[in-house]
Backbone as numpy.savetxt, mean C-alpha at the origin, in Angstrom:
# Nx Ny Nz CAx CAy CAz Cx Cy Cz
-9.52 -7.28 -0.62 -10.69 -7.14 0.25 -10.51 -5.86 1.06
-11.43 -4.75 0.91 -11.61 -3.93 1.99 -11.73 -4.41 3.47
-11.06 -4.62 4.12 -11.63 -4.98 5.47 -12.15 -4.77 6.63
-11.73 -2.84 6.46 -12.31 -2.14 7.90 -12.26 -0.72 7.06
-13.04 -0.04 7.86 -12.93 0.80 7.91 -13.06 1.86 9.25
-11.77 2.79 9.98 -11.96 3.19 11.03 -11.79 4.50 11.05
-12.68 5.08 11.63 -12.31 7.08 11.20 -12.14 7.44 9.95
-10.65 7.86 9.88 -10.33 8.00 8.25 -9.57 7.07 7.61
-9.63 6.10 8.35 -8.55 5.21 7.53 -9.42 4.18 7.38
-8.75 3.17 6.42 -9.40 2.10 6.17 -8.02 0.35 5.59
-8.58 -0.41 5.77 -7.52 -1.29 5.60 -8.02 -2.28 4.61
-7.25 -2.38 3.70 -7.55 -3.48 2.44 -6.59 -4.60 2.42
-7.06 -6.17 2.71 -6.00 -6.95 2.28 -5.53 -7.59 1.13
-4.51 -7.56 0.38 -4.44 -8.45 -0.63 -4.10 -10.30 -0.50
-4.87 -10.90 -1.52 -4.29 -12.35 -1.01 -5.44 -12.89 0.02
-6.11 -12.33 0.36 -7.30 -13.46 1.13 -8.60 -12.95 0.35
-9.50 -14.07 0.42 -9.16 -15.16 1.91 -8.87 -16.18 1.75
-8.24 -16.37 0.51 -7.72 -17.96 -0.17 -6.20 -17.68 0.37
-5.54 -18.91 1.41 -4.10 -18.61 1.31 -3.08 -18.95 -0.16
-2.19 -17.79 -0.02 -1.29 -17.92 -0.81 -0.31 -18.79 -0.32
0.08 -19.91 -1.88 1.59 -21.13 -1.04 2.31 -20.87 -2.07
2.60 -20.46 -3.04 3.47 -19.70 -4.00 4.48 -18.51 -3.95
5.24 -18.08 -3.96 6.55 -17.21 -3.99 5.19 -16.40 -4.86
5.22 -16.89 -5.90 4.97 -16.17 -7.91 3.35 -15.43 -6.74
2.49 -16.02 -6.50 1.19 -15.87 -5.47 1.37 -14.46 -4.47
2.34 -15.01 -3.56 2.64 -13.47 -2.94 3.24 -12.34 -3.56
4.15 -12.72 -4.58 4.94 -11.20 -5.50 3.81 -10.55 -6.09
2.57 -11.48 -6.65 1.62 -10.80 -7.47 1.15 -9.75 -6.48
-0.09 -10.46 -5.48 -0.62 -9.93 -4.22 0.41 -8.69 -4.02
1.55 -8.56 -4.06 1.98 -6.96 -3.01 2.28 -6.37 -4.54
2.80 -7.21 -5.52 2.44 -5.81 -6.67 1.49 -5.23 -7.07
0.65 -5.88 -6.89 -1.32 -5.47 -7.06 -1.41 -4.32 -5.91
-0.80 -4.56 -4.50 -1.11 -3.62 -3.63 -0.15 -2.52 -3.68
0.62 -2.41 -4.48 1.06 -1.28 -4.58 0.73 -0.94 -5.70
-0.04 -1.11 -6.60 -0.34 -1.00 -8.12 -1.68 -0.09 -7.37
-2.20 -0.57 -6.79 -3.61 0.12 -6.28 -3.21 1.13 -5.20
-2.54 1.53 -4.62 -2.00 2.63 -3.96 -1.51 3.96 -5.10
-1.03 3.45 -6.04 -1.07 4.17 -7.19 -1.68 4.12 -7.90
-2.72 3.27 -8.35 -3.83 4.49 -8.89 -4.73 4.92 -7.99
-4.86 4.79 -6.75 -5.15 5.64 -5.46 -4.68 7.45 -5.26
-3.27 7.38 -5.49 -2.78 8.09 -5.99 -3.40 9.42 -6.94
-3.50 8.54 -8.33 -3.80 9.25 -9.22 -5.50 9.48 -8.87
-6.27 9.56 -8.62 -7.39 9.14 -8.28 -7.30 10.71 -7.19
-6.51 10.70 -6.58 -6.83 11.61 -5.32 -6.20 12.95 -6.48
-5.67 12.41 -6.88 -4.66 13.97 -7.76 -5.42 14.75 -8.63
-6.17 13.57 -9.40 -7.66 14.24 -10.12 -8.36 14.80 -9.60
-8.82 14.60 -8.14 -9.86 14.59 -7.60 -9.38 16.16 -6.61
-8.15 15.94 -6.60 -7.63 17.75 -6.00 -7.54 18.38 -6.93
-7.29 18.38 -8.49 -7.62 18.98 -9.16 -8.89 19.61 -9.25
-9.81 18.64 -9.47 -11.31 18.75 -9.43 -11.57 19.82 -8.65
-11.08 20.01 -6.95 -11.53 20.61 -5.76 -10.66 22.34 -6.16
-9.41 22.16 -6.52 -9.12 23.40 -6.62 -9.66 24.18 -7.58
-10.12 23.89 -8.64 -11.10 24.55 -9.99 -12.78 25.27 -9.10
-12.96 24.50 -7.98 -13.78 25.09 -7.40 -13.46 25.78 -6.20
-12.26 26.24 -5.88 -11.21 26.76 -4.42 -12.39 25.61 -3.33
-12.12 24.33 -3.20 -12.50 24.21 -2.13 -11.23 23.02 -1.48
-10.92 23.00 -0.28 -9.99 22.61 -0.22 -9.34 21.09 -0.45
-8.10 20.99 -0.49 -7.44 19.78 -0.91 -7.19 18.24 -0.09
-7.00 17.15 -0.35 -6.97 16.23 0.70 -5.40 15.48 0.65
-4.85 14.87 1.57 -4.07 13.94 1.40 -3.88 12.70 2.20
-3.73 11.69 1.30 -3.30 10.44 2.28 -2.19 10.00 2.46
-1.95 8.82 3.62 -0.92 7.62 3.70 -1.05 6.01 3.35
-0.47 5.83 2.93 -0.67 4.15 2.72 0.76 3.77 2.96
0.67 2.35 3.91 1.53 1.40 4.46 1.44 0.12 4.29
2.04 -0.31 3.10 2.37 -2.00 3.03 3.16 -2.61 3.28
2.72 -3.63 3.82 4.12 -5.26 4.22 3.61 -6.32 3.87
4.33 -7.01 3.62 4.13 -8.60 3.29 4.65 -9.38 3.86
4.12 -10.60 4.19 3.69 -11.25 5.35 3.18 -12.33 5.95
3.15 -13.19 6.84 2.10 -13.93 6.91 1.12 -13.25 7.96
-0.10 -14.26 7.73 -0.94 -13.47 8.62 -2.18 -14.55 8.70
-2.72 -14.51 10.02 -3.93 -15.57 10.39 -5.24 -14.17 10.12
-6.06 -15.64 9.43 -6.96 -14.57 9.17 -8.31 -15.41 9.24
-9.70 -14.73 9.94 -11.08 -15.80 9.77 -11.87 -14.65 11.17
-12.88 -14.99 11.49 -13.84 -14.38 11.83 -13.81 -14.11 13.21
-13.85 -13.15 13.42 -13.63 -12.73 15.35 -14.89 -11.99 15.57
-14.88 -12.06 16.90 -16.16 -10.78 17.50 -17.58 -11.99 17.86
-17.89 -11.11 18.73 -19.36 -11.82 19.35 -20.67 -12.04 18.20
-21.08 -12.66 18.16 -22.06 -13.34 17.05 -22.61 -11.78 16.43
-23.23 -10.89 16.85 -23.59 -9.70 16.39 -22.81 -9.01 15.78
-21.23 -9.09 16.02 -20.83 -7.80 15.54 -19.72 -9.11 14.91
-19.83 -10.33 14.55 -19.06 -10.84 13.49 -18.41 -10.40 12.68
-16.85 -11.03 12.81 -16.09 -10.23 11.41 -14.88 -10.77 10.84
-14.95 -10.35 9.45 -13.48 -11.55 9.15 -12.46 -10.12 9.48
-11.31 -10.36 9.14 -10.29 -10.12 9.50 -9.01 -10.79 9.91
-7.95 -10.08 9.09 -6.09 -10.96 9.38 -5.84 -9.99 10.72
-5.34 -10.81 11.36 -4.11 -10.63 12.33 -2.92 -11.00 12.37
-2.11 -10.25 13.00 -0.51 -10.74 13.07 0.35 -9.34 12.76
1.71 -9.83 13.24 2.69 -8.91 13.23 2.81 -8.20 12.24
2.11 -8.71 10.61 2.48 -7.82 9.67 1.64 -6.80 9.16
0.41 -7.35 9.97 -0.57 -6.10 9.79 -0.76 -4.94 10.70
0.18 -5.17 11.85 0.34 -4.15 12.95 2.09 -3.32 12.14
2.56 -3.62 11.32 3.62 -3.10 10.71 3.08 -2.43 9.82
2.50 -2.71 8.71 1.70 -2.12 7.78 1.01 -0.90 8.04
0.43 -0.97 9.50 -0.14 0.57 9.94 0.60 0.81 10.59
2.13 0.62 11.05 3.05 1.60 11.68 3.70 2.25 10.57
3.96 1.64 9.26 4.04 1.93 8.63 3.24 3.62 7.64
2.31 3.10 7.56 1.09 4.69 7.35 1.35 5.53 8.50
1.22 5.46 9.81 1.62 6.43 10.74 2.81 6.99 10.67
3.92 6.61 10.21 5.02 7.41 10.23 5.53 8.67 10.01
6.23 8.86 10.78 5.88 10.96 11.03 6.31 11.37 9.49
5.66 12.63 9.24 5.89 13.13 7.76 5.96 14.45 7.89
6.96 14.72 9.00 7.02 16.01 9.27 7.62 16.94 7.81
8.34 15.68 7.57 9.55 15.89 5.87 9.03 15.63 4.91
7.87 15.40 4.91 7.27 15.04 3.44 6.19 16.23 2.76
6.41 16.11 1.11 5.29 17.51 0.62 4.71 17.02 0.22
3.46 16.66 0.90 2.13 16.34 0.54 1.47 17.35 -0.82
1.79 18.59 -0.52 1.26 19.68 -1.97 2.08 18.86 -3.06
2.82 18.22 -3.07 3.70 18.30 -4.12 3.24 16.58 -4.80
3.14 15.88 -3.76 2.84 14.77 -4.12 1.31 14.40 -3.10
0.19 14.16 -3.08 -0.50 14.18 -1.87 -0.96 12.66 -1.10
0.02 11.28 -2.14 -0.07 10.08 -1.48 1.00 9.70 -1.09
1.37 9.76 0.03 2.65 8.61 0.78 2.23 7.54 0.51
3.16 6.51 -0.02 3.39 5.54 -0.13 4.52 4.78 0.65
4.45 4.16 2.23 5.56 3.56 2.47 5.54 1.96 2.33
6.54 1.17 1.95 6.20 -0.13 2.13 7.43 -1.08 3.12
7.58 -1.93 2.96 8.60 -2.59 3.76 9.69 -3.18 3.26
10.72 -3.70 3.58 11.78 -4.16 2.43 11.37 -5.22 2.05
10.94 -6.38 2.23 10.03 -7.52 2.03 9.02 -6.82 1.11
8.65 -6.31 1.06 7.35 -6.05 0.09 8.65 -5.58 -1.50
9.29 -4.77 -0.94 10.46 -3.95 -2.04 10.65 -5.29 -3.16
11.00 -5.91 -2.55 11.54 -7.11 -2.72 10.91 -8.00 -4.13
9.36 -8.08 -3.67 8.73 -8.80 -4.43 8.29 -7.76 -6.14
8.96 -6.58 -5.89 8.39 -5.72 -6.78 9.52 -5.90 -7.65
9.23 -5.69 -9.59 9.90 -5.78 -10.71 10.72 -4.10 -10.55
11.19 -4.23 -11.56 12.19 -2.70 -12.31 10.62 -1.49 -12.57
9.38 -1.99 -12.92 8.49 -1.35 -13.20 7.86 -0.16 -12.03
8.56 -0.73 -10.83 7.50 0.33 -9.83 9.21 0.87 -9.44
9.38 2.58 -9.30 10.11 3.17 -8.97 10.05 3.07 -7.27
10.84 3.12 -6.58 10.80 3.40 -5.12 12.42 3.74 -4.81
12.27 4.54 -3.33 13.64 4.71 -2.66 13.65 4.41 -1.67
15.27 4.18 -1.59 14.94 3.47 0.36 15.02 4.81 1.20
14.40 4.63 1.87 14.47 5.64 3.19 15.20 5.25 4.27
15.18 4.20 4.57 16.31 3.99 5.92 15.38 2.65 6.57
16.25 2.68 7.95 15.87 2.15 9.03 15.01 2.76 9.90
13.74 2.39 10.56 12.90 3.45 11.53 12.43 2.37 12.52
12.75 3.01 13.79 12.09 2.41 14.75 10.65 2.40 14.98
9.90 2.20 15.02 8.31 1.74 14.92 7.81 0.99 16.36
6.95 1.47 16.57 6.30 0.86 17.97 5.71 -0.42 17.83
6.29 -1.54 18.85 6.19 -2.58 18.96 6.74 -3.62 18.31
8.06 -2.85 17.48 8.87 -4.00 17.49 10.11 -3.55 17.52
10.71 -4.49 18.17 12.32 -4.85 18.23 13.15 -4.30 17.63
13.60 -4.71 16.48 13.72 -4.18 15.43 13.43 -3.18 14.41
14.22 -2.29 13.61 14.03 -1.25 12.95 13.45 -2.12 11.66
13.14 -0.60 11.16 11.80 -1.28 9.94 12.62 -1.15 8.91
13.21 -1.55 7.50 13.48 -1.11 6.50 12.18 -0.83 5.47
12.36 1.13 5.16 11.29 1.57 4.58 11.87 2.13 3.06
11.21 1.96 2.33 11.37 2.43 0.57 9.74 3.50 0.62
10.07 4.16 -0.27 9.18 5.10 -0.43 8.60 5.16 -1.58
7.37 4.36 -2.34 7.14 4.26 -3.78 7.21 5.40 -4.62
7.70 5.67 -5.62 7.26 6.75 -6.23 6.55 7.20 -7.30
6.62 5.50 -7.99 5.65 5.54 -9.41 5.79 4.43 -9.87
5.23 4.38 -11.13 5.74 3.15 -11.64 5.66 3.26 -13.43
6.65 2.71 -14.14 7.41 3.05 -15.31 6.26 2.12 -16.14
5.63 2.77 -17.29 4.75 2.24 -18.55 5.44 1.10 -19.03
4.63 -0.11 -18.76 5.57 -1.50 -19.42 5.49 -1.06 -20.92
6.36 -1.68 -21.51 6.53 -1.28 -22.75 5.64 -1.90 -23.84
5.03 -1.48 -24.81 4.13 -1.67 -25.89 4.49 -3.06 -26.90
3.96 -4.23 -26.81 4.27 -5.35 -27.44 4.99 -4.83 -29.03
5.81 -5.48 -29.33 6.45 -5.14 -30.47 4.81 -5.09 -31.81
4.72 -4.91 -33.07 3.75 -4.66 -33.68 4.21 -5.69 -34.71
3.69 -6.68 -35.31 4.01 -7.82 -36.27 3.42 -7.19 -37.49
3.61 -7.86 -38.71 3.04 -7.64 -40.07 2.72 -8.60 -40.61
1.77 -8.86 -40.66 1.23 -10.18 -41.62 0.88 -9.60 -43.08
1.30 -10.43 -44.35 0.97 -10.21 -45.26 0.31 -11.38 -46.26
């Protein structure tokens, strides 16, 4: 679900608005959301391609996932009604995207991808990532453990049978 959109950013949840009670339920949900951050990815890479063939200039984003629990259902005064999750893991998730990138080459790659070790977690051998460390993050306690996606490896082609 797209769920907001604010300035330039925008926030998509995976997994609602039906709760997930499955392990197998949530691993899907954050591999889907990082599956869609990459072809987000590719999507923007085309699309700077596209822009430099005409010199007009290039764009880049951030994306920040965690996994989580999270309360989620309709807030705001009858007019400006709205669904939306709350909770600690969706205020991580965008500390996550904010994180300084003073060190990062956007020319080189133009989607950050950070996620959380909990999210790392639920992901197969198929999506490449590195850890980055520990980062302190505003408003919590605790340091964040961050991996940095970097791709993800072509599952391999079903073997080919012969019937005769």
């Amino acid at each position: 679900i797209v769920d907001d959109y604010f300035g330039d950013g925008m926030m998509s949840s995976f997994g609602l608005p039906f709760a997930r009670t499955t392990e197998e339920e949530v691993r899907r949900d954050a591999q889907t959301a990082v599956t869609c951050a990459l072809e987000m990815e590719q999507a923007l890479l085309e699309l700077n391609a596209s822009w430099r063939e005409r010199d007009l200039p290039t764009v880049a984003t951030r994306v920040g996932i965690a996994s989580g629990p999270v309360v989620a259902g309709s807030q705001g005064p009858p007019d400006r009604l709205k669904y939306t999750p709350v909770g600690d893991i969706v205020v991580t998730a965008q500390r996550l995207e904010s994180l300084d990138d003073s060190g990062y080459d956007f020319e080189k790659r133009p989607c950050r991808i950070l996620i959380t070790e909990r999210t790392s977690e639920y992901l197969d051998d198929r999506f490449q990532r590195n850890k980055l460390g520990e980062f302190r993050v505003k408003g919590k306690d605790e340091p964040v453990t961050v991996y940095h996606v970097t791709g993800a490896r072509q599952a391999a082609a079903a073997p080919k049978t012969e019937v005769s």
